[in-house]
Amino acid sequence: MANVVVIGAQWGDEGKGKITDLLSKSADVVVRYQGGVNAGHTVVVQDQTFKLHLIPSGILYPDTECIIGSGTVIDPEILIEELDTVEALGVSTKNLRIAQTAHITMPYHRLIDNASEERRGTNKIGTTKRGIGPTYADKSERTGLRVLDLMDKDGLRDILEWTIPYKNEVLERMYGLDPLDVETVLAQYLEYADRLRPHVVDASLSIYKALQERRNILFEGAQGTLLDLDHGTYPYVTSSNPVAGGACVGAGVGPTAIDRVIGVAKAYTTRVGEGPFPTEMVDGIGEVLGDRGAEFGTTTGRARRCGWFDAVIGRYAVRINGLDCLAITKLDVLDTLDEIKVCVGYKINGVVTENFPSSARQFASCEPVYETMPGWQVSTENCRKLEDLPKEALDYLKFLAELMNVPIAIVSLGAGRHQTIVVEDPIHGPKRALLDADGSPLL
């Protein structure tokens, strides 16, 4: 038995959906522990593509229990649309559970998010404008609504009769927007409540029972380490904690429940939205990778900025999350390049460092220090074993493992489930992979 956290080791969009789907085959329970509809996972199964935002990737396995944890924020309208979509594709949602203590995104959250981002002008954060930040802000301010509030008609009315007039003042006076009507919002959200009611549970209790029964639990994060509210590239971050430690808070379990942590990183780096990006490609290669890698956001459709692999943020992700192993995705996207760069350090004010800076201003001034490796210029899409890979691709992976001092357990070479090399089972395998004779990690 193993309880595993899967996290993004970059700025999100690393391909966690595919890796979570792959690992869900061995899981009895999959828990989404933070984030909201600002995150998206794309999973390809045979000829079907599933774009999931709130529902855990494990929903594609009929016997897997899927839990949306307390640390998430839920937009009921989007969740119901997602339920309808996956059910129309023949996927049962009977095993979906929703934490009664998860917070709810309301219409005023979306309006405020959009208006606030527009008002920032050149200082905008690059949010998805889905109301996630304002929902988490109300949660911290203790003025939010939770799923259990939707289940109580009279209680919901009492809350909205106070909350909506207060939010209307913000909408009208600060942003010049039309006010919301209490009765309209109440009727709409009571309809949502009726649809979601069969799925609502005490999620922490459900997870605790699964732990007692020694069932395999997979904790699924959204976004990535560098978007973490406390440990990311603040202020260009999300409003929750995607890092491994967030799994305990967002799911409602103690740290002793976690057996191992798996990080997911692309073979290069991407970023959506605003903020510094030291290894960003500005010479046309980024467009090539963007086209080959279909680098467009699952949630927003925005083009992702592309850059070379950054081992500084990789080492930082290893440290912050306590990574046991890595899954490297989209190696095949590099197939056409004659040479590949890897950032091994930053130069700050003329001094080279291997450590990630906390200051956004300092981070923006970082100059990447690169090492260049030869490309392989042959297709890897059909490789299914390590020995199928060209030597240069193996050398590249080995170099990444050595730089971050963590073994690579999975290599992904395309969107399909079958386009994967499993070096070792990251759930049932050893805690850390064996080392070479020189002490460096094996793939």
Short mmCIF file of C-alpha atoms in Angstrom, two decimals, residues 4-428:
data_model
loop_
_atom_site.label_atom_id
_atom_site.label_comp_id
_atom_site.label_asym_id
_atom_site.label_seq_id
_atom_site.Cartn_x
_atom_site.Cartn_y
_atom_site.Cartn_z
CA VAL A 4 1.21 9.18 -3.16
CA VAL A 5 1.12 12.91 -3.93
CA VAL A 6 1.53 14.00 -7.55
CA ILE A 7 2.65 17.61 -7.98
CA GLY A 8 3.76 19.89 -10.79
CA ALA A 9 7.47 20.71 -10.56
CA GLN A 10 7.33 23.80 -12.78
CA TRP A 11 4.66 26.47 -13.47
CA GLY A 12 1.86 23.97 -14.05
CA ASP A 13 0.79 22.46 -17.38
CA GLU A 14 3.47 19.76 -17.00
CA GLY A 15 1.22 16.90 -18.07
CA LYS A 16 0.02 15.91 -14.59
CA GLY A 17 -3.32 14.76 -16.04
CA LYS A 18 -1.73 11.96 -18.02
CA ILE A 19 0.57 10.91 -15.18
CA THR A 20 -2.27 10.97 -12.65
CA ASP A 21 -4.41 8.93 -15.03
CA LEU A 22 -1.55 6.43 -15.41
CA LEU A 23 -1.05 6.12 -11.65
CA SER A 24 -4.80 6.01 -10.96
CA LYS A 25 -4.80 2.49 -12.36
CA SER A 26 -3.09 1.41 -9.12
CA ALA A 27 -5.12 3.72 -6.86
CA ASP A 28 -8.32 2.94 -4.98
CA VAL A 29 -8.96 6.61 -4.19
CA VAL A 30 -7.93 9.80 -6.02
CA VAL A 31 -8.17 13.10 -4.13
CA ARG A 32 -7.98 16.57 -5.70
CA TYR A 33 -6.70 18.73 -2.86
CA GLN A 34 -6.54 22.37 -4.09
CA GLY A 35 -7.28 24.82 -6.89
CA GLY A 36 -10.46 25.29 -8.88
CA VAL A 37 -11.61 25.61 -12.48
CA ASN A 38 -8.50 27.68 -13.17
CA ALA A 39 -6.70 24.36 -13.64
CA GLY A 40 -7.19 21.81 -16.40
CA HIS A 41 -6.03 18.26 -17.06
CA THR A 42 -6.17 16.70 -20.52
CA VAL A 43 -6.25 12.90 -20.71
CA VAL A 44 -6.31 10.96 -23.99
CA VAL A 45 -7.73 7.43 -23.91
CA GLN A 46 -7.78 5.69 -27.28
CA ASP A 47 -9.73 8.09 -29.53
CA GLN A 48 -11.32 10.13 -26.74
CA THR A 49 -9.92 13.29 -25.19
CA PHE A 50 -11.11 14.24 -21.70
CA LYS A 51 -10.57 17.81 -20.48
CA LEU A 52 -11.05 17.78 -16.72
CA HIS A 53 -11.01 20.86 -14.49
CA LEU A 54 -12.45 19.82 -11.13
CA ILE A 55 -13.18 16.11 -11.42
CA PRO A 56 -10.08 14.02 -10.54
CA SER A 57 -8.49 12.12 -13.42
CA GLY A 58 -9.25 8.83 -11.68
CA ILE A 59 -12.90 9.15 -12.75
CA LEU A 60 -11.94 7.30 -15.93
CA TYR A 61 -11.49 4.09 -13.90
CA PRO A 62 -14.93 2.69 -12.94
CA ASP A 63 -13.91 1.30 -9.54
CA THR A 64 -11.87 4.29 -8.36
CA GLU A 65 -13.35 6.60 -5.72
CA CYS A 66 -12.74 10.26 -6.66
CA ILE A 67 -12.87 13.00 -4.04
CA ILE A 68 -12.85 16.77 -4.52
CA GLY A 69 -11.26 17.86 -1.24
CA SER A 70 -11.89 20.73 1.14
CA GLY A 71 -8.91 22.70 -0.16
CA THR A 72 -10.51 23.17 -3.58
CA VAL A 73 -12.90 25.93 -4.59
CA ILE A 74 -15.86 24.76 -6.64
CA ASP A 75 -17.81 26.57 -9.33
CA PRO A 76 -21.04 24.53 -9.34
CA GLU A 77 -22.03 25.58 -12.84
CA ILE A 78 -18.73 24.41 -14.33
CA LEU A 79 -18.70 21.22 -12.24
CA ILE A 80 -22.18 20.28 -13.45
CA GLU A 81 -21.17 20.97 -17.06
CA GLU A 82 -18.19 18.69 -16.52
CA LEU A 83 -20.38 15.97 -15.03
CA ASP A 84 -22.68 16.17 -18.06
CA THR A 85 -19.74 16.04 -20.45
CA VAL A 86 -18.02 12.97 -19.03
CA GLU A 87 -21.32 11.15 -18.60
CA ALA A 88 -22.17 11.86 -22.24
CA LEU A 89 -18.86 10.20 -23.14
CA GLY A 90 -19.92 7.06 -21.29
CA VAL A 91 -18.02 7.66 -18.04
CA SER A 92 -19.89 6.99 -14.79
CA THR A 93 -19.69 9.64 -12.05
CA LYS A 94 -21.28 7.52 -9.32
CA ASN A 95 -17.97 7.34 -7.44
CA LEU A 96 -17.45 11.11 -7.33
CA ARG A 97 -17.45 12.65 -3.84
CA ILE A 98 -17.49 16.39 -3.05
CA ALA A 99 -16.22 17.75 0.27
CA GLN A 100 -19.01 19.48 2.15
CA THR A 101 -16.48 22.01 3.47
CA ALA A 102 -15.08 23.04 0.05
CA HIS A 103 -15.76 26.68 -0.77
CA ILE A 104 -18.05 27.85 -3.56
CA THR A 105 -17.29 30.31 -6.34
CA MET A 106 -20.16 32.80 -6.70
CA PRO A 107 -21.09 35.15 -9.58
CA TYR A 108 -19.60 38.14 -7.78
CA HIS A 109 -16.27 36.34 -7.49
CA ARG A 110 -16.01 36.02 -11.27
CA LEU A 111 -17.08 39.64 -11.83
CA ILE A 112 -14.60 41.00 -9.30
CA ASP A 113 -11.77 38.83 -10.64
CA ASN A 114 -12.31 40.06 -14.19
CA ALA A 115 -12.72 43.73 -13.22
CA SER A 116 -9.77 43.69 -10.84
CA GLU A 117 -7.46 42.13 -13.42
CA GLU A 118 -8.49 44.70 -16.03
CA ARG A 119 -7.89 47.56 -13.62
CA ARG A 120 -4.34 46.36 -12.95
CA GLY A 121 -3.39 47.21 -16.53
CA THR A 122 0.30 46.54 -17.10
CA ASN A 123 0.56 45.16 -13.55
CA LYS A 124 -1.93 42.35 -14.19
CA ILE A 125 -1.23 38.94 -12.67
CA GLY A 126 -2.50 36.90 -15.61
CA THR A 127 -5.38 35.18 -13.81
CA THR A 128 -7.88 33.00 -15.66
CA LYS A 129 -10.65 35.42 -14.54
CA ARG A 130 -12.65 32.46 -13.20
CA GLY A 131 -13.08 33.95 -9.72
CA ILE A 132 -10.60 31.71 -7.98
CA GLY A 133 -8.59 34.40 -6.17
CA PRO A 134 -11.68 36.24 -4.81
CA THR A 135 -13.15 32.90 -3.66
CA TYR A 136 -10.02 32.08 -1.68
CA ALA A 137 -9.92 35.69 -0.41
CA ASP A 138 -13.44 35.35 1.00
CA LYS A 139 -12.44 32.02 2.53
CA SER A 140 -9.59 33.74 4.37
CA GLU A 141 -11.81 36.70 5.26
CA ARG A 142 -14.35 34.20 6.66
CA THR A 143 -17.16 35.50 4.48
CA GLY A 144 -17.24 32.58 2.03
CA LEU A 145 -19.89 29.99 1.27
CA ARG A 146 -19.22 26.28 1.50
CA VAL A 147 -20.86 23.33 -0.21
CA LEU A 148 -22.78 22.52 2.96
CA ASP A 149 -24.31 26.03 2.85
CA LEU A 150 -25.85 25.23 -0.53
CA MET A 151 -27.62 22.24 0.99
CA ASP A 152 -29.55 24.45 3.46
CA LYS A 153 -32.13 26.62 1.64
CA ASP A 154 -32.97 28.90 4.56
CA GLY A 155 -29.36 29.19 5.64
CA LEU A 156 -28.27 30.01 2.08
CA ARG A 157 -30.87 32.76 1.86
CA ASP A 158 -29.66 34.28 5.14
CA ILE A 159 -26.07 34.32 3.88
CA LEU A 160 -26.92 35.79 0.47
CA GLU A 161 -29.19 38.49 1.92
CA TRP A 162 -26.15 39.85 3.72
CA THR A 163 -23.37 38.97 1.28
CA ILE A 164 -24.82 40.13 -2.03
CA PRO A 165 -25.68 43.71 -0.92
CA TYR A 166 -22.13 43.96 0.45
CA LYS A 167 -20.63 42.67 -2.81
CA ASN A 168 -22.94 44.92 -4.84
CA GLU A 169 -21.34 47.94 -3.22
CA VAL A 170 -17.97 46.73 -4.46
CA LEU A 171 -19.32 45.95 -7.93
CA GLU A 172 -21.13 49.27 -8.33
CA ARG A 173 -18.90 51.76 -6.53
CA MET A 174 -15.47 50.36 -7.28
CA TYR A 175 -15.98 48.86 -10.73
CA GLY A 176 -19.14 50.51 -12.10
CA LEU A 177 -20.85 47.15 -12.70
CA ASP A 178 -24.53 46.24 -12.41
CA PRO A 179 -25.67 44.79 -9.06
CA LEU A 180 -26.70 41.17 -8.54
CA ASP A 181 -30.18 40.13 -7.45
CA VAL A 182 -30.48 37.96 -4.32
CA GLU A 183 -33.49 35.97 -5.54
CA THR A 184 -31.94 35.22 -8.92
CA VAL A 185 -28.70 33.97 -7.41
CA LEU A 186 -30.55 31.99 -4.74
CA ALA A 187 -32.74 30.18 -7.27
CA GLN A 188 -29.76 29.40 -9.48
CA TYR A 189 -27.62 27.96 -6.68
CA LEU A 190 -30.46 25.92 -5.20
CA GLU A 191 -30.75 24.19 -8.58
CA TYR A 192 -27.03 23.48 -8.46
CA ALA A 193 -27.46 22.09 -4.94
CA ASP A 194 -30.11 19.61 -6.07
CA ARG A 195 -27.81 18.24 -8.78
CA LEU A 196 -24.73 17.97 -6.55
CA ARG A 197 -26.40 16.74 -3.35
CA PRO A 198 -25.92 12.98 -4.01
CA HIS A 199 -22.15 13.51 -4.22
CA VAL A 200 -21.64 15.59 -1.05
CA VAL A 201 -19.79 13.91 1.84
CA ASP A 202 -17.52 14.53 4.80
CA ALA A 203 -14.40 14.14 2.64
CA SER A 204 -11.88 14.05 5.47
CA LEU A 205 -13.80 11.21 7.10
CA SER A 206 -14.01 9.31 3.80
CA ILE A 207 -10.26 9.63 3.31
CA TYR A 208 -9.58 8.61 6.92
CA LYS A 209 -11.64 5.44 6.46
CA ALA A 210 -9.70 4.66 3.28
CA LEU A 211 -6.46 5.07 5.21
CA GLN A 212 -7.68 2.69 7.92
CA GLU A 213 -8.64 0.16 5.26
CA ARG A 214 -5.12 0.50 3.81
CA ARG A 215 -6.40 1.47 0.39
CA ASN A 216 -4.06 3.12 -2.13
CA ILE A 217 -4.69 6.87 -2.22
CA LEU A 218 -3.42 9.26 -4.89
CA PHE A 219 -3.43 12.96 -3.98
CA GLU A 220 -3.68 15.10 -7.10
CA GLY A 221 -2.53 18.71 -7.17
CA ALA A 222 -3.36 21.40 -9.71
CA GLN A 223 -1.01 24.05 -11.15
CA GLY A 224 2.65 23.73 -10.10
CA THR A 225 5.28 24.50 -7.49
CA LEU A 226 6.26 27.87 -8.96
CA LEU A 227 2.61 29.00 -8.73
CA ASP A 228 2.33 28.19 -5.02
CA LEU A 229 0.98 31.11 -2.97
CA ASP A 230 3.77 30.85 -0.37
CA HIS A 231 6.65 29.35 -2.33
CA GLY A 232 6.08 30.42 -5.93
CA THR A 233 7.08 33.43 -8.02
CA TYR A 234 4.94 35.81 -5.97
CA PRO A 235 2.90 37.84 -6.91
CA TYR A 236 2.52 35.88 -10.17
CA VAL A 237 1.07 32.86 -8.40
CA THR A 238 -2.22 31.12 -7.78
CA SER A 239 -4.27 31.54 -4.59
CA SER A 240 -3.67 28.14 -3.01
CA ASN A 241 -0.84 25.69 -2.23
CA PRO A 242 -0.11 23.23 -5.07
CA VAL A 243 3.04 21.97 -3.28
CA ALA A 244 3.08 18.55 -1.63
CA GLY A 245 2.44 20.00 1.83
CA GLY A 246 -0.84 21.39 0.55
CA ALA A 247 -2.14 17.85 0.11
CA CYS A 248 -2.41 17.35 3.87
CA VAL A 249 -4.32 20.58 4.45
CA GLY A 250 -6.50 20.35 1.36
CA ALA A 251 -7.44 16.70 1.87
CA GLY A 252 -7.64 16.75 5.66
CA VAL A 253 -4.95 14.19 6.53
CA GLY A 254 -1.80 14.26 8.63
CA PRO A 255 1.69 14.26 7.08
CA THR A 256 2.34 10.72 8.30
CA ALA A 257 -0.30 9.54 5.81
CA ILE A 258 1.94 10.41 2.84
CA ASP A 259 4.34 7.70 1.67
CA ARG A 260 5.96 9.36 -1.33
CA VAL A 261 5.84 12.41 -3.61
CA ILE A 262 6.13 12.31 -7.39
CA GLY A 263 7.01 15.45 -9.34
CA VAL A 264 5.98 16.00 -12.96
CA ALA A 265 8.14 18.17 -15.23
CA LYS A 266 8.28 18.74 -18.97
CA ALA A 267 11.50 18.05 -20.83
CA TYR A 268 11.48 21.81 -21.39
CA THR A 269 9.67 24.58 -19.50
CA THR A 270 6.45 26.50 -20.14
CA ARG A 271 4.62 29.30 -18.42
CA VAL A 272 1.15 30.83 -18.91
CA GLY A 273 0.38 34.42 -18.02
CA GLU A 274 2.59 37.11 -16.62
CA GLY A 275 5.81 37.05 -14.63
CA PRO A 276 9.58 36.53 -15.11
CA PHE A 277 10.75 33.53 -17.11
CA PRO A 278 14.57 33.33 -17.31
CA THR A 279 14.83 30.53 -19.88
CA GLU A 280 12.06 31.80 -22.18
CA MET A 281 12.93 31.29 -25.86
CA VAL A 282 12.79 34.43 -27.95
CA ASP A 283 14.52 33.14 -31.08
CA GLY A 284 11.71 31.20 -32.77
CA ILE A 285 12.50 27.82 -31.21
CA GLY A 286 9.80 28.49 -28.63
CA GLU A 287 7.20 28.69 -31.38
CA VAL A 288 8.42 25.39 -32.79
CA LEU A 289 8.06 23.69 -29.40
CA GLY A 290 4.71 25.39 -28.83
CA ASP A 291 3.37 23.98 -32.11
CA ARG A 292 4.84 20.49 -31.61
CA GLY A 293 3.74 20.35 -27.97
CA ALA A 294 0.28 21.87 -28.54
CA GLU A 295 1.08 24.40 -25.86
CA PHE A 296 -2.29 25.98 -25.29
CA GLY A 297 -3.99 26.16 -21.89
CA THR A 298 -6.69 23.55 -21.21
CA THR A 299 -8.74 26.11 -19.29
CA THR A 300 -8.15 29.36 -21.17
CA GLY A 301 -6.77 28.34 -24.56
CA ARG A 302 -3.96 30.88 -24.08
CA ALA A 303 -0.65 30.10 -25.78
CA ARG A 304 2.01 29.00 -23.30
CA ARG A 305 5.40 30.67 -23.25
CA CYS A 306 8.14 28.11 -23.94
CA GLY A 307 11.69 27.93 -22.59
CA TRP A 308 14.60 25.56 -22.05
CA PHE A 309 14.59 23.17 -19.09
CA ASP A 310 15.42 25.06 -15.89
CA ALA A 311 17.28 22.92 -13.37
CA VAL A 312 17.31 25.75 -10.82
CA ILE A 313 13.55 25.62 -10.43
CA GLY A 314 13.80 21.84 -10.73
CA ARG A 315 16.09 21.61 -7.71
CA TYR A 316 13.84 24.08 -5.88
CA ALA A 317 10.82 21.85 -6.56
CA VAL A 318 12.73 18.83 -5.25
CA ARG A 319 13.52 20.73 -2.04
CA ILE A 320 10.11 22.29 -1.44
CA ASN A 321 8.15 19.11 -2.14
CA GLY A 322 10.57 16.43 -0.90
CA LEU A 323 10.35 14.66 -4.26
CA ASP A 324 11.11 10.95 -4.34
CA CYS A 325 11.11 10.70 -8.13
CA LEU A 326 10.19 12.52 -11.34
CA ALA A 327 8.01 11.93 -14.34
CA ILE A 328 9.43 13.71 -17.41
CA THR A 329 6.81 14.50 -20.05
CA LYS A 330 6.86 15.59 -23.70
CA LEU A 331 10.38 14.36 -24.41
CA ASP A 332 9.24 13.75 -27.99
CA VAL A 333 8.66 17.48 -28.51
CA LEU A 334 12.46 17.93 -28.56
CA ASP A 335 12.95 15.30 -31.30
CA THR A 336 13.66 17.77 -34.13
CA LEU A 337 16.27 19.93 -32.38
CA ASP A 338 19.94 19.65 -33.28
CA GLU A 339 21.01 20.95 -29.87
CA ILE A 340 19.28 21.40 -26.52
CA LYS A 341 20.10 23.83 -23.74
CA VAL A 342 19.67 23.24 -20.02
CA CYS A 343 19.79 26.04 -17.48
CA VAL A 344 22.13 24.92 -14.68
CA GLY A 345 22.34 28.20 -12.75
CA TYR A 346 21.48 31.89 -12.70
CA LYS A 347 23.79 34.88 -12.89
CA ILE A 348 22.61 37.63 -10.54
CA ASN A 349 24.62 40.86 -10.50
CA GLY A 350 27.52 38.98 -12.02
CA VAL A 351 27.47 36.18 -9.43
CA VAL A 352 26.41 32.65 -10.43
CA THR A 353 24.01 30.84 -8.10
CA GLU A 354 22.31 27.45 -8.26
CA ASN A 355 19.58 28.54 -5.85
CA PHE A 356 16.16 30.00 -6.61
CA PRO A 357 15.74 33.64 -5.47
CA SER A 358 12.69 34.65 -3.40
CA SER A 359 12.54 38.24 -4.66
CA ALA A 360 10.44 38.79 -7.79
CA ARG A 361 12.59 41.75 -8.76
CA GLN A 362 15.77 39.71 -8.35
CA PHE A 363 14.24 36.79 -10.25
CA ALA A 364 13.37 39.12 -13.13
CA SER A 365 17.05 40.11 -13.38
CA CYS A 366 18.39 36.53 -13.52
CA GLU A 367 20.47 35.54 -16.53
CA PRO A 368 20.40 31.80 -17.22
CA VAL A 369 23.67 29.88 -17.31
CA TYR A 370 23.35 27.14 -19.92
CA GLU A 371 24.98 23.86 -20.77
CA THR A 372 24.33 22.63 -24.30
CA MET A 373 23.73 19.01 -25.27
CA PRO A 374 23.39 17.41 -28.71
CA GLY A 375 19.88 16.61 -29.93
CA TRP A 376 18.89 13.23 -31.33
CA GLN A 377 16.85 14.30 -34.38
CA VAL A 378 14.91 11.05 -34.64
CA SER A 379 11.38 10.32 -33.52
CA THR A 380 10.91 8.91 -30.02
CA GLU A 381 7.12 8.68 -30.18
CA ASN A 382 7.13 4.90 -30.57
CA CYS A 383 9.74 4.15 -27.90
CA ARG A 384 8.37 1.92 -25.14
CA LYS A 385 11.57 0.92 -23.33
CA LEU A 386 14.65 2.87 -22.27
CA GLU A 387 16.77 0.89 -24.70
CA ASP A 388 14.53 2.11 -27.55
CA LEU A 389 15.61 5.69 -26.94
CA PRO A 390 18.53 7.19 -28.88
CA LYS A 391 21.70 7.58 -26.83
CA GLU A 392 21.46 11.38 -26.87
CA ALA A 393 17.94 11.27 -25.39
CA LEU A 394 19.12 8.91 -22.65
CA ASP A 395 22.07 11.16 -21.93
CA TYR A 396 19.72 14.14 -21.68
CA LEU A 397 17.46 12.39 -19.17
CA LYS A 398 20.45 11.20 -17.17
CA PHE A 399 21.79 14.76 -17.05
CA LEU A 400 18.47 16.08 -15.70
CA ALA A 401 18.39 13.36 -13.02
CA GLU A 402 21.94 14.20 -11.95
CA LEU A 403 21.29 17.95 -11.86
CA MET A 404 18.28 17.55 -9.57
CA ASN A 405 19.64 14.54 -7.67
CA VAL A 406 16.38 12.68 -7.99
CA PRO A 407 15.60 9.60 -10.12
CA ILE A 408 13.30 9.63 -13.14
CA ALA A 409 10.61 6.96 -12.83
CA ILE A 410 8.43 7.75 -15.86
CA VAL A 411 9.12 9.17 -19.32
CA SER A 412 6.16 10.34 -21.43
CA LEU A 413 6.48 10.51 -25.22
CA GLY A 414 3.03 11.64 -26.31
CA ALA A 415 -0.49 12.21 -25.09
CA GLY A 416 -1.70 8.59 -25.28
CA ARG A 417 -1.62 6.24 -22.31
CA HIS A 418 0.52 3.80 -24.29
CA GLN A 419 3.15 6.43 -25.15
CA THR A 420 4.96 5.97 -21.86
CA ILE A 421 8.11 4.37 -20.52
CA VAL A 422 7.81 3.27 -16.89
CA VAL A 423 11.35 2.96 -15.57
CA GLU A 424 10.16 1.88 -12.13
CA ASP A 425 6.76 1.68 -10.50
CA PRO A 426 6.62 4.95 -8.54
CA ILE A 427 3.87 3.63 -6.25
CA HIS A 428 5.01 0.09 -5.50
#
